[in-house]
PDB file of C-alpha atoms in Angstrom:
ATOM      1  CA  UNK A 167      23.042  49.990  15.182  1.00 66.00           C
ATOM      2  CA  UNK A 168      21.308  48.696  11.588  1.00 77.00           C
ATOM      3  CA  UNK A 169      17.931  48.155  12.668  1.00 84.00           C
ATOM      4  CA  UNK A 170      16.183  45.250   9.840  1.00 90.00           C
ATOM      5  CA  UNK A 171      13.010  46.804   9.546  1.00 92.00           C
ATOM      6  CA  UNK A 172      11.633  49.780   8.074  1.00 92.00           C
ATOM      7  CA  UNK A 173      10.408  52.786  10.282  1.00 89.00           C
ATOM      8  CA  UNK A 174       7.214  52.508   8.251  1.00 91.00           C
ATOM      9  CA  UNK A 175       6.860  48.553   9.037  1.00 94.00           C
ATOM     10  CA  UNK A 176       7.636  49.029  13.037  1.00 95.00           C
ATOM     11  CA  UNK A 177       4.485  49.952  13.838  1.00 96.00           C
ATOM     12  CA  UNK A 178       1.554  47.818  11.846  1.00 97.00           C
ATOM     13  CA  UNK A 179       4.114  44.918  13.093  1.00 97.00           C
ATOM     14  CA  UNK A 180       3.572  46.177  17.093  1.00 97.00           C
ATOM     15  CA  UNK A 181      -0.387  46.229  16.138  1.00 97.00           C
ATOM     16  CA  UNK A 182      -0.689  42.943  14.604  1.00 98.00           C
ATOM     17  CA  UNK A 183       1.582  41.185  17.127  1.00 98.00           C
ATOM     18  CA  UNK A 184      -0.553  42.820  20.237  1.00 97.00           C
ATOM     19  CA  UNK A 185      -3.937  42.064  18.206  1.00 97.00           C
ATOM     20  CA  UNK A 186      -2.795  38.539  17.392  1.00 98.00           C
ATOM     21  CA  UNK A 187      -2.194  37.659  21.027  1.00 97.00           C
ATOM     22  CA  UNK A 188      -5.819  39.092  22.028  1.00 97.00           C
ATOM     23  CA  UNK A 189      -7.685  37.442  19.175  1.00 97.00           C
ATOM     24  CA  UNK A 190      -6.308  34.344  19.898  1.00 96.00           C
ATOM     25  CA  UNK A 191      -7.390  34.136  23.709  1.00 94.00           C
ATOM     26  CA  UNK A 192     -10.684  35.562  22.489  1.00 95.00           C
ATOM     27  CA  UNK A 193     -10.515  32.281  20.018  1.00 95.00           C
ATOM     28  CA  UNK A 194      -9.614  29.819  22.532  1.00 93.00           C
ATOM     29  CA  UNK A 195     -12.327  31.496  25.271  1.00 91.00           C
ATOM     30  CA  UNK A 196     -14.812  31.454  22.749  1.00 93.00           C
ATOM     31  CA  UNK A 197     -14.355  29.720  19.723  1.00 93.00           C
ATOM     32  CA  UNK A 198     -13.260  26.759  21.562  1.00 90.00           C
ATOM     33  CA  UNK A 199      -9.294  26.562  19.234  1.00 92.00           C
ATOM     34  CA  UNK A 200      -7.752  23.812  20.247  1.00 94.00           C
ATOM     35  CA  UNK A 201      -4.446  25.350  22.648  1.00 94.00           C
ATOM     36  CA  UNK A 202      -2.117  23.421  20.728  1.00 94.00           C
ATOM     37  CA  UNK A 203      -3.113  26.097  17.647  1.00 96.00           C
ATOM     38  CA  UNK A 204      -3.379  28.631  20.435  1.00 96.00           C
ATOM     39  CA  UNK A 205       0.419  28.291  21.462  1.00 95.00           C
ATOM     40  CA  UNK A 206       1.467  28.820  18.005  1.00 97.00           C
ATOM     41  CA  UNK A 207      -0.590  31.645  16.917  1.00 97.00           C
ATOM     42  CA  UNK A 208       0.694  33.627  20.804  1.00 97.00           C
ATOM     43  CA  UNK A 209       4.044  32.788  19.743  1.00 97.00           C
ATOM     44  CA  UNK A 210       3.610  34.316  16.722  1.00 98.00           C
ATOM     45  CA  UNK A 211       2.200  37.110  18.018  1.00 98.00           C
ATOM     46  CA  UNK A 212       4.346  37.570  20.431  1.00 98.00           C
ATOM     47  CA  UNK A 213       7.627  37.915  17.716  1.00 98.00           C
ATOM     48  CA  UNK A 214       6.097  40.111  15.903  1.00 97.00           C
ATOM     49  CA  UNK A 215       5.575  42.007  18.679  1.00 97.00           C
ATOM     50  CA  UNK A 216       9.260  41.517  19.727  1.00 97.00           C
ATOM     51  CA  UNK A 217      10.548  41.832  16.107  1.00 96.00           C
ATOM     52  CA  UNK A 218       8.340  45.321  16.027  1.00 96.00           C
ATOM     53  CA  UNK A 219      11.048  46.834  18.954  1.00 95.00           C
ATOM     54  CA  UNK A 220      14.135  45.234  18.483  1.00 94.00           C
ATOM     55  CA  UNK A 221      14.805  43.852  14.680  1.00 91.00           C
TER      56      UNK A 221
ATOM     57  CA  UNK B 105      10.197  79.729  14.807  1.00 45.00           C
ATOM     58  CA  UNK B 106       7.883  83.024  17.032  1.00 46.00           C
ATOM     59  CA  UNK B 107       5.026  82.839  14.607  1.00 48.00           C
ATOM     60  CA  UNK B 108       5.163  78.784  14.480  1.00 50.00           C
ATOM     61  CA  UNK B 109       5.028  78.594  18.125  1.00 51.00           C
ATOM     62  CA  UNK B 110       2.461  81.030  17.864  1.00 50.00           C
ATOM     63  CA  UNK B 111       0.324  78.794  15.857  1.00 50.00           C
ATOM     64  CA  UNK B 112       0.949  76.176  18.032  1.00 50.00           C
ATOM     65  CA  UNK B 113      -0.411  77.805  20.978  1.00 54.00           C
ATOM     66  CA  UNK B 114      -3.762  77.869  19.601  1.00 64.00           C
ATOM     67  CA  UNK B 115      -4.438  74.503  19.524  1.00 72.00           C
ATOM     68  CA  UNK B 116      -6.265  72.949  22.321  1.00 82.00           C
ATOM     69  CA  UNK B 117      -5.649  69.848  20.371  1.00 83.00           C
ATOM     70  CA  UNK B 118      -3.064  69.161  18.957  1.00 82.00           C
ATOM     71  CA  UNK B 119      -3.428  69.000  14.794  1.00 81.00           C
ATOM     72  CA  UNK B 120      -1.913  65.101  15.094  1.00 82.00           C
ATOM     73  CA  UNK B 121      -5.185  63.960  16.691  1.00 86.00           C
ATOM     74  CA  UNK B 122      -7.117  65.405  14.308  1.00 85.00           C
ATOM     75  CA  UNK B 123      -6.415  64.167  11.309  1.00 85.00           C
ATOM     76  CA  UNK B 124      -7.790  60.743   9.626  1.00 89.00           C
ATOM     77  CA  UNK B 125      -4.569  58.576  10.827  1.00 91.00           C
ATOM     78  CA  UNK B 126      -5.259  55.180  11.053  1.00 95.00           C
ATOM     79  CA  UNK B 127      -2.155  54.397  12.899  1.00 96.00           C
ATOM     80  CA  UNK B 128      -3.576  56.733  15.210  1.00 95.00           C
ATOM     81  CA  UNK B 129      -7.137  55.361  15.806  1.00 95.00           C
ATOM     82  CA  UNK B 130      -6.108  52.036  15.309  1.00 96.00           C
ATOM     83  CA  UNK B 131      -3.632  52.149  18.747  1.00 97.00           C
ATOM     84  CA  UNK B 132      -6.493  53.588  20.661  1.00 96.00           C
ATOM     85  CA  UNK B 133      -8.487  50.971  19.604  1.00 97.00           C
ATOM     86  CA  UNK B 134      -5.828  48.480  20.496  1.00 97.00           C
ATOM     87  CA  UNK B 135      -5.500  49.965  23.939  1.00 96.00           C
ATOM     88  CA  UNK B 136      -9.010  49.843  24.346  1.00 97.00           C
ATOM     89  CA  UNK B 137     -10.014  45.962  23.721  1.00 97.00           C
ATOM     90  CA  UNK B 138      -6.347  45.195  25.878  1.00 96.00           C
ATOM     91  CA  UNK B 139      -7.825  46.712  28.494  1.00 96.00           C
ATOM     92  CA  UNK B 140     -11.711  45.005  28.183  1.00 96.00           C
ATOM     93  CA  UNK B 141      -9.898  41.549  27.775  1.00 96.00           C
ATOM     94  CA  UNK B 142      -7.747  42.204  30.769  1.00 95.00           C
ATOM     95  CA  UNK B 143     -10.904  42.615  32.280  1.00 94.00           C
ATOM     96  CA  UNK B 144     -12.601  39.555  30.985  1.00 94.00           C
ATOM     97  CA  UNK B 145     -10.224  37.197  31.455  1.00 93.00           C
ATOM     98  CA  UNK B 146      -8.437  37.971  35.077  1.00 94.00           C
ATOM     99  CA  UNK B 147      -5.508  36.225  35.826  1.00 94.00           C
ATOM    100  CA  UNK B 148      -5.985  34.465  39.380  1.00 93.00           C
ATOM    101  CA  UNK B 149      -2.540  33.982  41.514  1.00 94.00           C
ATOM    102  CA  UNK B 150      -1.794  30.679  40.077  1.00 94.00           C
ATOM    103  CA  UNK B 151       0.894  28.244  42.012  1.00 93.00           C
ATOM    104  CA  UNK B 152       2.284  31.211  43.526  1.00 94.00           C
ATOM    105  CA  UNK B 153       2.549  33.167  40.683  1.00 96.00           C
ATOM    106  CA  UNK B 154       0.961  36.859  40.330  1.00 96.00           C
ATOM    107  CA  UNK B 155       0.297  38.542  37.357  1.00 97.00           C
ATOM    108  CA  UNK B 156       2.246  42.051  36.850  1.00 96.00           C
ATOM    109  CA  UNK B 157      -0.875  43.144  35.153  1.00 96.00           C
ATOM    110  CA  UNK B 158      -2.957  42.447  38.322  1.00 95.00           C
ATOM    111  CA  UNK B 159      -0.441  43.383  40.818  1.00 89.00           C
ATOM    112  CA  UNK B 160      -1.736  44.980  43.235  1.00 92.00           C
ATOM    113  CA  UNK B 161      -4.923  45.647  41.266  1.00 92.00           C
ATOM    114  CA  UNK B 162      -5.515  45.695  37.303  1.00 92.00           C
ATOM    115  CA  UNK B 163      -7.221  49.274  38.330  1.00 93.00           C
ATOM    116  CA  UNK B 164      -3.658  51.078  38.357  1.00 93.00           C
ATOM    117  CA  UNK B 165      -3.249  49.551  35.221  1.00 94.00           C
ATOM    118  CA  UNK B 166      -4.423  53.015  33.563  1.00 94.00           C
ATOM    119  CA  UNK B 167      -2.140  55.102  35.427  1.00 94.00           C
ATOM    120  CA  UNK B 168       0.782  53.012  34.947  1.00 94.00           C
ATOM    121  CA  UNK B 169      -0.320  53.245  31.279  1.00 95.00           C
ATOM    122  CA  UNK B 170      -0.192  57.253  31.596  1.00 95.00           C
ATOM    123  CA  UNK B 171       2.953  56.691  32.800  1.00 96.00           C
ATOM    124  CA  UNK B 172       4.303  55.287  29.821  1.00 96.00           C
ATOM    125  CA  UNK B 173       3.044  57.184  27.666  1.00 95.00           C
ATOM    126  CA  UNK B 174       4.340  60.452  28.841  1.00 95.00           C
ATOM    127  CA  UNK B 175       7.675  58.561  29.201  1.00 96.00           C
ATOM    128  CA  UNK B 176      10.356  60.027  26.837  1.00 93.00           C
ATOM    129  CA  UNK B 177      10.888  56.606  25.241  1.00 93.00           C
ATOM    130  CA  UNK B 178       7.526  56.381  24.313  1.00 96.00           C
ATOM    131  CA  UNK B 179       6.806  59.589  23.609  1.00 94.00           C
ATOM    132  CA  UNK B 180       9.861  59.410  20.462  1.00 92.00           C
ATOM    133  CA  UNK B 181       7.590  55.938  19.513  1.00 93.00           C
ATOM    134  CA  UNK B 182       4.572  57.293  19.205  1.00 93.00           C
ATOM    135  CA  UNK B 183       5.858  61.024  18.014  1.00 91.00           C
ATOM    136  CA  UNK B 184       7.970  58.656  15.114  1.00 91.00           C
ATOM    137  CA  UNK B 185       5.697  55.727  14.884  1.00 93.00           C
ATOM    138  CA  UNK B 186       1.878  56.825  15.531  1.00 94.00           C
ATOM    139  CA  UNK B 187       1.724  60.151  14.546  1.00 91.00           C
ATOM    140  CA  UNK B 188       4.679  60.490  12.570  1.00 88.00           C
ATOM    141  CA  UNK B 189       5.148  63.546  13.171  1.00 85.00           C
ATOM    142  CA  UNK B 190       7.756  65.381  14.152  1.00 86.00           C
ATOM    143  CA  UNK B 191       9.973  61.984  12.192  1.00 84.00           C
ATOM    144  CA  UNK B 192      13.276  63.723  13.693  1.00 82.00           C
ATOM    145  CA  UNK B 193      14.358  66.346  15.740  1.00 80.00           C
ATOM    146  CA  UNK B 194      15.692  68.421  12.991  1.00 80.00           C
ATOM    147  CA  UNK B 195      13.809  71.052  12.054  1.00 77.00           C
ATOM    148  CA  UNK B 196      13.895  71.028   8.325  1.00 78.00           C
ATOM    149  CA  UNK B 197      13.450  67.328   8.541  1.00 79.00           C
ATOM    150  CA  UNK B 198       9.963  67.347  10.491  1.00 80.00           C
ATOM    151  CA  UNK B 199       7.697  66.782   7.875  1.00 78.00           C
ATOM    152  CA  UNK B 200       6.394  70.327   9.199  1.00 78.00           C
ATOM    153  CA  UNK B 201       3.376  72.347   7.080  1.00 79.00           C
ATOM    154  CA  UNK B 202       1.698  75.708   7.952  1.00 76.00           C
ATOM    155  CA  UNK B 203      -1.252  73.508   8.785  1.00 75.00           C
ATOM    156  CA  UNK B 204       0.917  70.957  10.629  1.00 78.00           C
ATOM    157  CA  UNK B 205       3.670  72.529  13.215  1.00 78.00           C
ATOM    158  CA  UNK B 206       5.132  70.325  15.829  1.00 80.00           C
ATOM    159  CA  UNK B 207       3.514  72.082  18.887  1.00 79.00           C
ATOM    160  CA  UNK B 208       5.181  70.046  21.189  1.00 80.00           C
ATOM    161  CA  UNK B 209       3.663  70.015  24.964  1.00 84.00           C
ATOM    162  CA  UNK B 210       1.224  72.238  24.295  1.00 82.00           C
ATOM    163  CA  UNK B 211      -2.496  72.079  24.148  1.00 82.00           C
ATOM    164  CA  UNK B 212      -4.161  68.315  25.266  1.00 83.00           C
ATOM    165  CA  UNK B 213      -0.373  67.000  25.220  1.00 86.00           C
ATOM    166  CA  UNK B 214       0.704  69.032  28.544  1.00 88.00           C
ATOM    167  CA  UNK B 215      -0.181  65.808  30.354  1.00 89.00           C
ATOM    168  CA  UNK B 216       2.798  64.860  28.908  1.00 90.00           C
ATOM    169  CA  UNK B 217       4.512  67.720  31.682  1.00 91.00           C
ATOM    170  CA  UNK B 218       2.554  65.468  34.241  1.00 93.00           C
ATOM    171  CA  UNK B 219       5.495  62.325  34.056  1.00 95.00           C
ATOM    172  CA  UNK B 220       6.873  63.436  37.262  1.00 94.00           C
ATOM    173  CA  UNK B 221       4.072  62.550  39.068  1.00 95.00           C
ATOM    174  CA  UNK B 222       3.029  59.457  37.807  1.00 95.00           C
ATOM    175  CA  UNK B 223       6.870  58.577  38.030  1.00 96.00           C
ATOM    176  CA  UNK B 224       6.029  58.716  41.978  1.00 95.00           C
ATOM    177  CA  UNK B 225       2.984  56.024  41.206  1.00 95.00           C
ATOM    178  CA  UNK B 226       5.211  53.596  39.316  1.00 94.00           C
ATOM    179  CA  UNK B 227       8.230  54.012  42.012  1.00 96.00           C
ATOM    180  CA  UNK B 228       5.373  53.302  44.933  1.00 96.00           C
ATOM    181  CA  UNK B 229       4.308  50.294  42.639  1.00 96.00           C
ATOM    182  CA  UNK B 230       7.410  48.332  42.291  1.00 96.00           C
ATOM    183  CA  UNK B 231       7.725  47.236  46.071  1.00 97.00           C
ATOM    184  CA  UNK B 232       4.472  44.579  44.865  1.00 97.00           C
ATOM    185  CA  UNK B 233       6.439  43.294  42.188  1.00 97.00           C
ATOM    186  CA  UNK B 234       9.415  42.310  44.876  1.00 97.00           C
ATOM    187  CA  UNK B 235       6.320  40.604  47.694  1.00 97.00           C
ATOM    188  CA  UNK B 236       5.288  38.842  44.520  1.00 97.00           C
ATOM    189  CA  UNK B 237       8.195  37.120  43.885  1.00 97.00           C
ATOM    190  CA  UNK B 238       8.994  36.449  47.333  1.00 96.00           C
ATOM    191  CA  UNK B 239       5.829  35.018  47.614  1.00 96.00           C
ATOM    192  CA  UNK B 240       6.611  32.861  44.588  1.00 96.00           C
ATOM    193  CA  UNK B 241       9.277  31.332  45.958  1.00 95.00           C
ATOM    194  CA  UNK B 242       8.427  30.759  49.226  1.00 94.00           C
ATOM    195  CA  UNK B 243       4.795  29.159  48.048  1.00 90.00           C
ATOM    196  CA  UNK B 244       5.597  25.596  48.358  1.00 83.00           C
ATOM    197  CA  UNK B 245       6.666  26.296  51.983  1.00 86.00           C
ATOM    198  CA  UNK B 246      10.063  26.262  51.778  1.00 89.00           C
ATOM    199  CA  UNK B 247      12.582  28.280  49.281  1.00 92.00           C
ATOM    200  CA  UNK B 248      11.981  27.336  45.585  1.00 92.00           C
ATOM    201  CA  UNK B 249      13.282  28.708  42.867  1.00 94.00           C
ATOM    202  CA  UNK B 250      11.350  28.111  39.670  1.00 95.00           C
ATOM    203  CA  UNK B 251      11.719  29.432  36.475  1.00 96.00           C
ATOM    204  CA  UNK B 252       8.780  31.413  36.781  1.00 96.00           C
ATOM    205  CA  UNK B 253      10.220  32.896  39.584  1.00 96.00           C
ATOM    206  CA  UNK B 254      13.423  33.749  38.022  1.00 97.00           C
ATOM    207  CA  UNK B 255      11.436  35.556  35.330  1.00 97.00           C
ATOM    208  CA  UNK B 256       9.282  37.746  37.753  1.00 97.00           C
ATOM    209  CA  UNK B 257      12.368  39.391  38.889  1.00 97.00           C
ATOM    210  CA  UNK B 258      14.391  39.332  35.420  1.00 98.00           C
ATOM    211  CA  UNK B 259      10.823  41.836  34.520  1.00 97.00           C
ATOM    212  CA  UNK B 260      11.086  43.504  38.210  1.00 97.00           C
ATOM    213  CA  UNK B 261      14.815  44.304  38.131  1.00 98.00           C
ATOM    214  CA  UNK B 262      14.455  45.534  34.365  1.00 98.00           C
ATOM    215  CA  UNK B 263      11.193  47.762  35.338  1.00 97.00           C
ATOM    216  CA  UNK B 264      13.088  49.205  38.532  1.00 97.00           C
ATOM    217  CA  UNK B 265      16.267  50.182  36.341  1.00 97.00           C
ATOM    218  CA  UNK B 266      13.163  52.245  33.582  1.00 97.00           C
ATOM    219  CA  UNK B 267      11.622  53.614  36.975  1.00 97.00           C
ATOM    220  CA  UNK B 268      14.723  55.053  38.739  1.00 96.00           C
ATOM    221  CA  UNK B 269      16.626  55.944  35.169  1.00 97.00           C
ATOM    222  CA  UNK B 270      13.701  58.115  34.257  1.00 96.00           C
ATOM    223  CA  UNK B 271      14.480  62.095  33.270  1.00 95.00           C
ATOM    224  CA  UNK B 272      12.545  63.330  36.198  1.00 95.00           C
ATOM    225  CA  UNK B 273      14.723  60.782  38.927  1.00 95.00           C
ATOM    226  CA  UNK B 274      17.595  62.556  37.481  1.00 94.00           C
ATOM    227  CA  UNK B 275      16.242  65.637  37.929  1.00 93.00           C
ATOM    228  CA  UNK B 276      15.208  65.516  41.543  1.00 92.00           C
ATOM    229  CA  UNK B 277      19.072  63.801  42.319  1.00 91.00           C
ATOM    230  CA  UNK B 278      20.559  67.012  41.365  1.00 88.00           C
ATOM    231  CA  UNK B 279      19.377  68.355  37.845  1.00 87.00           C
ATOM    232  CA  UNK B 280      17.229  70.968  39.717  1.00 86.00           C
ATOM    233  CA  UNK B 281      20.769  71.902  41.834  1.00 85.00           C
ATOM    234  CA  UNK B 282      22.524  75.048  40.447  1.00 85.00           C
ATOM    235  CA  UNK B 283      25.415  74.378  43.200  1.00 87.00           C
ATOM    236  CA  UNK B 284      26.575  71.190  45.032  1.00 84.00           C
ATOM    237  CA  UNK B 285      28.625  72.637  47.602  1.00 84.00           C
ATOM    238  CA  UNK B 286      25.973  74.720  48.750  1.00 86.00           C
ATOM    239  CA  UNK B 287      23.824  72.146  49.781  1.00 82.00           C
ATOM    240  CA  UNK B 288      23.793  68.884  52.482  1.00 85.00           C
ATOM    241  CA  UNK B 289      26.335  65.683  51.581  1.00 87.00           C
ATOM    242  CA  UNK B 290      27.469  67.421  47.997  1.00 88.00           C
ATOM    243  CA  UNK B 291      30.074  64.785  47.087  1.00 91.00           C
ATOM    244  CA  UNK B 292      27.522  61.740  47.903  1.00 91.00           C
ATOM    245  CA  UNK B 293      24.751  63.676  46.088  1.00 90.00           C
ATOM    246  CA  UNK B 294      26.669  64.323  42.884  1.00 91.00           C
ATOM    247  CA  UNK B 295      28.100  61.094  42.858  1.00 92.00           C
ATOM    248  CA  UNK B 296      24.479  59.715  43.201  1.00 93.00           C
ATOM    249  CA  UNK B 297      23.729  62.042  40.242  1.00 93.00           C
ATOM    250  CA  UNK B 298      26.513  60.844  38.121  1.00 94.00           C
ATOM    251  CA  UNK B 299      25.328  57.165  38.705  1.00 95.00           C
ATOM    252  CA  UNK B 300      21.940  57.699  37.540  1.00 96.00           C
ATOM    253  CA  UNK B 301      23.069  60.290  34.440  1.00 96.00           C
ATOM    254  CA  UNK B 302      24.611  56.752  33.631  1.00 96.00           C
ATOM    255  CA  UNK B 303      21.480  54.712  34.067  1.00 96.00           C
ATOM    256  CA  UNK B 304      19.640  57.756  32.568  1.00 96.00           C
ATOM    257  CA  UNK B 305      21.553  57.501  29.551  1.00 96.00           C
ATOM    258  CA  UNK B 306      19.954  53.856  28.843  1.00 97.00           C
ATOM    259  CA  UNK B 307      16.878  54.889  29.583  1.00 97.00           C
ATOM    260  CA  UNK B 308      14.520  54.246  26.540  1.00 96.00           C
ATOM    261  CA  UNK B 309      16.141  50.579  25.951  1.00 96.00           C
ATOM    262  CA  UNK B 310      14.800  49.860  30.039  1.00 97.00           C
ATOM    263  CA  UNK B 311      11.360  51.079  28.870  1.00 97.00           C
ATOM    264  CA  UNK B 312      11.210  49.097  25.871  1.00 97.00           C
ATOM    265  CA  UNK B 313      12.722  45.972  28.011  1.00 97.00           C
ATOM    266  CA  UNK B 314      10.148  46.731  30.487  1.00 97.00           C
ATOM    267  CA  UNK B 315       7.721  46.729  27.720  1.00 97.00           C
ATOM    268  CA  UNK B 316       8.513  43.590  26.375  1.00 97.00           C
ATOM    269  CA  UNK B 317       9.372  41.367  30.162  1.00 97.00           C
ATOM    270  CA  UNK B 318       6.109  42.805  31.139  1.00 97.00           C
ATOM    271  CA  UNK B 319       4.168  41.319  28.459  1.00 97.00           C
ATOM    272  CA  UNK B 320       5.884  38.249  28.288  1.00 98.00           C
ATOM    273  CA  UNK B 321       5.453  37.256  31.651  1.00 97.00           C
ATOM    274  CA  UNK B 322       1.956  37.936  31.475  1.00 97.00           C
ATOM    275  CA  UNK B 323       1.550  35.417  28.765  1.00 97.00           C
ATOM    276  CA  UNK B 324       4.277  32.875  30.340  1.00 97.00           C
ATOM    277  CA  UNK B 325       1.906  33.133  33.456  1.00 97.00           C
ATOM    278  CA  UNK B 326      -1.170  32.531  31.380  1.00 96.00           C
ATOM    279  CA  UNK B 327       0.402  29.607  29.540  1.00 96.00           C
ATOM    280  CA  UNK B 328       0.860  28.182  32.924  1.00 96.00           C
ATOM    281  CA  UNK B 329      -2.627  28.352  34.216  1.00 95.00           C
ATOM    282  CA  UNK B 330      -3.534  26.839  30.660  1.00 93.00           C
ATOM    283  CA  UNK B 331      -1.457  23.568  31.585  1.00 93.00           C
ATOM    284  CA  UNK B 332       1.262  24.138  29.169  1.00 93.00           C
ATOM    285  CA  UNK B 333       4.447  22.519  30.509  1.00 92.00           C
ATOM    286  CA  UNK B 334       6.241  25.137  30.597  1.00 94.00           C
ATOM    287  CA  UNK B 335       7.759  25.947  34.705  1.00 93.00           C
ATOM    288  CA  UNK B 336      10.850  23.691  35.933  1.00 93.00           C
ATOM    289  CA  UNK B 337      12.162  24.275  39.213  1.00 92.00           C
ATOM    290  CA  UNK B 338      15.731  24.929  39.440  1.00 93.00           C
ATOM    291  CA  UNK B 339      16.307  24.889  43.472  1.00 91.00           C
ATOM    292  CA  UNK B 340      14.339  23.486  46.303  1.00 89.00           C
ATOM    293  CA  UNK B 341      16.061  24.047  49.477  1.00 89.00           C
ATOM    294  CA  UNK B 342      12.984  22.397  51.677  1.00 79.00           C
ATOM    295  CA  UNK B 343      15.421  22.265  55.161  1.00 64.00           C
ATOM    296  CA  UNK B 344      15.621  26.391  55.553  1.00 58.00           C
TER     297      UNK B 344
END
C-alpha cells in the first residue's frame, strides 16, 4: 500500500500529535484557554497523531 | 554473522540506548509527562462512561504499556521509527556498523522475551472493558444505546482481536505442537490454530487500531465531561 508520508516524518508527527493533546489540557487546566480553542488544537493533535500511523 | 552476534552479547545495553538520539529521549520523555498528566487529571466515570485508561485502575496502565511495547507491532515501530535501527530486516540493508550491530533480544531488551506473560495481563484485563460498557448502557436504568457506548466496544472488540491475534496466542493454540494427532481434540485444535494464524496474520494493524480507539475514546470521554455536545443516543428501550 503507498503510504503519503515519509518514514523519517512518521515519527516527529506521532510526538507532536501526542504532545499537542497534553499541552493543550495542561493549557485549558492552567492557563485558563478558552475550550472552544481547546477543541481545535485536540483535534489537531489528534490527526496528526492519526496521520502519523495511517497516511 | 558468529563474531557479530558475538559482539552483541556483550552488551548489557543495547548500543541504541546509548547513543545521543533525540527520537529516543524525546519518546521517553513523552511517555513520562502522559503518564504524570494521567495522573493529574483523572477521569471520573462520567454518565456511565469509564475511561479505558482508568479501567480497572490507571495503576496497570504501566504493565499494559510493557505490553505494548514488547508487542511485535511495536517493536518494528520503534526498531524503524525510534531507534532506527535495524530500518529492515535485510541484512545488508540495516544500517549495521562494527560499533552498531543489531543485537536483537539480547542484553536490557530480553524483556522483550517477557510478551507472553504480560499477554496473560492484557487477556485478564479485557473482561473490564466488556462490564464497562454494559454498565454504560444500562446507566440510565433501562437499555440505552449511546454513541459513546457504541464506541467503547468499537475500542473493546478491536483491542480483543490485538489480544487474542498476538504471536504468543498462536503459539500456545498449537505453535508449540510438533504433532496434532498425538494429542486431545486434534481436528478442533488445529482448526482453532488455523483461525487465529488468520487473525495472527493482521496482527500489527489490531495493535495500531487498538492504539488509536484507545486514545480516541479517552479524549471523546474527556470532551464529554468538558460539556462538549458531542453523545446522541441512538436506542432507548426503557420497557425491558
Amino acid at each position: 500500500m503507498k503510504r503519503l508520508i515519509p518514514p523519517r516524518f512518521r515519527y516527529p508527527l506521532f510526538l507532536a500529535g501526542l504532545l499537542i493533546i497534553i499541552a493543550s489540557g495542561y493549557a485549558h487546566r492552567y492557563a485558563g484557554a478558552p475550550l472552544w480553542s481547546i477543541e481545535i488544537s485536540v483535534t489537531a493533535g489528534f490527526l496528526l497523531f492519526l496521520a502519523s500511523i495511517v497516511a | 554473522m558468529a563474531s557479530e552476534n558475538a559482539n552483541a552479547k556483550t552488551h548489557i545495553i543495547p548500543p541504541e540506548f546509548l547513543e545521543p538520539n533525540w527520537r529516543l529521549w524525546s519518546f521517553i520523555l513523552l511517555i513520562g509527562i502522559a503518564m504524570v498528566a494521567l495522573f493529574q487529571f483523572p477521569m471520573k466515570p462520567f454518565e456511565g462512561y469509564i475511561d479505558p485508561f482508568y479501567s480497572p485502575t490507571l495503576l496497570i496502565v504501566p504493565v499494559i504499556g510493557l505490553f505494548r511495547l514488547t508487542c511485535y507491532a511495536f517493536r518494528k515501530g520503534y526498531h524503524r521509527h525510534i531507534f532506527v535501527h535495524p530500518v529492515q530486516c535485510e541484512l545488508n540493508a540495516r544500517i549495521d556498523t562494527p560499533a552498531r550491530h543489531y543485537s536483537g533480544e539480547t542484553g536490557f531488551l530480553r524483556i522483550e522475551n517477557l510478551h507472553r506473560y504480560f499477554m496473560y495481563f492484557g487477556a485478564l484485563i479485557l473482561p473490564f472493558f466488556y462490564y464497562d460498557f454494559y454498565l454504560s448502557v444500562v446507566y440510565a436504568g433501562a437499555f440505552t444505546l449511546r454513541l459513546g457506548s457504541l464506541i467503547m466496544l468499537a475500542d473493546t472488540l478491536v483491542l480483543t482481536l490485538w489480544v487474542f491475534s498476538c504471536h504468543s496466542v498462536r503459539h500456545l493454540l498449537g505453535g508449540n505442537v510438533d504433532c496434532y494427532g498425538c494429542r486431545f481434540a486434534p481436528k478442533q485444535r488445529n482448526g482453532l490454530y488455523r483461525l487465529q494464524s488468520a487473525l495472527n496474520a493482521h496482527h500489527e494493524g489490531f495493535a495500531w487500531a487498538g492504539l488509536i480507539m484507545i486514545v480516541f475514546v479517552d479524549l471523546y470521554l474527556r470532551a464529554l465531561a468538558a460539556g462538549i455536545p458531542l453523545d446522541m443516543t441512538l436506542l432507548h428501550l426503557a420497557h425491558l
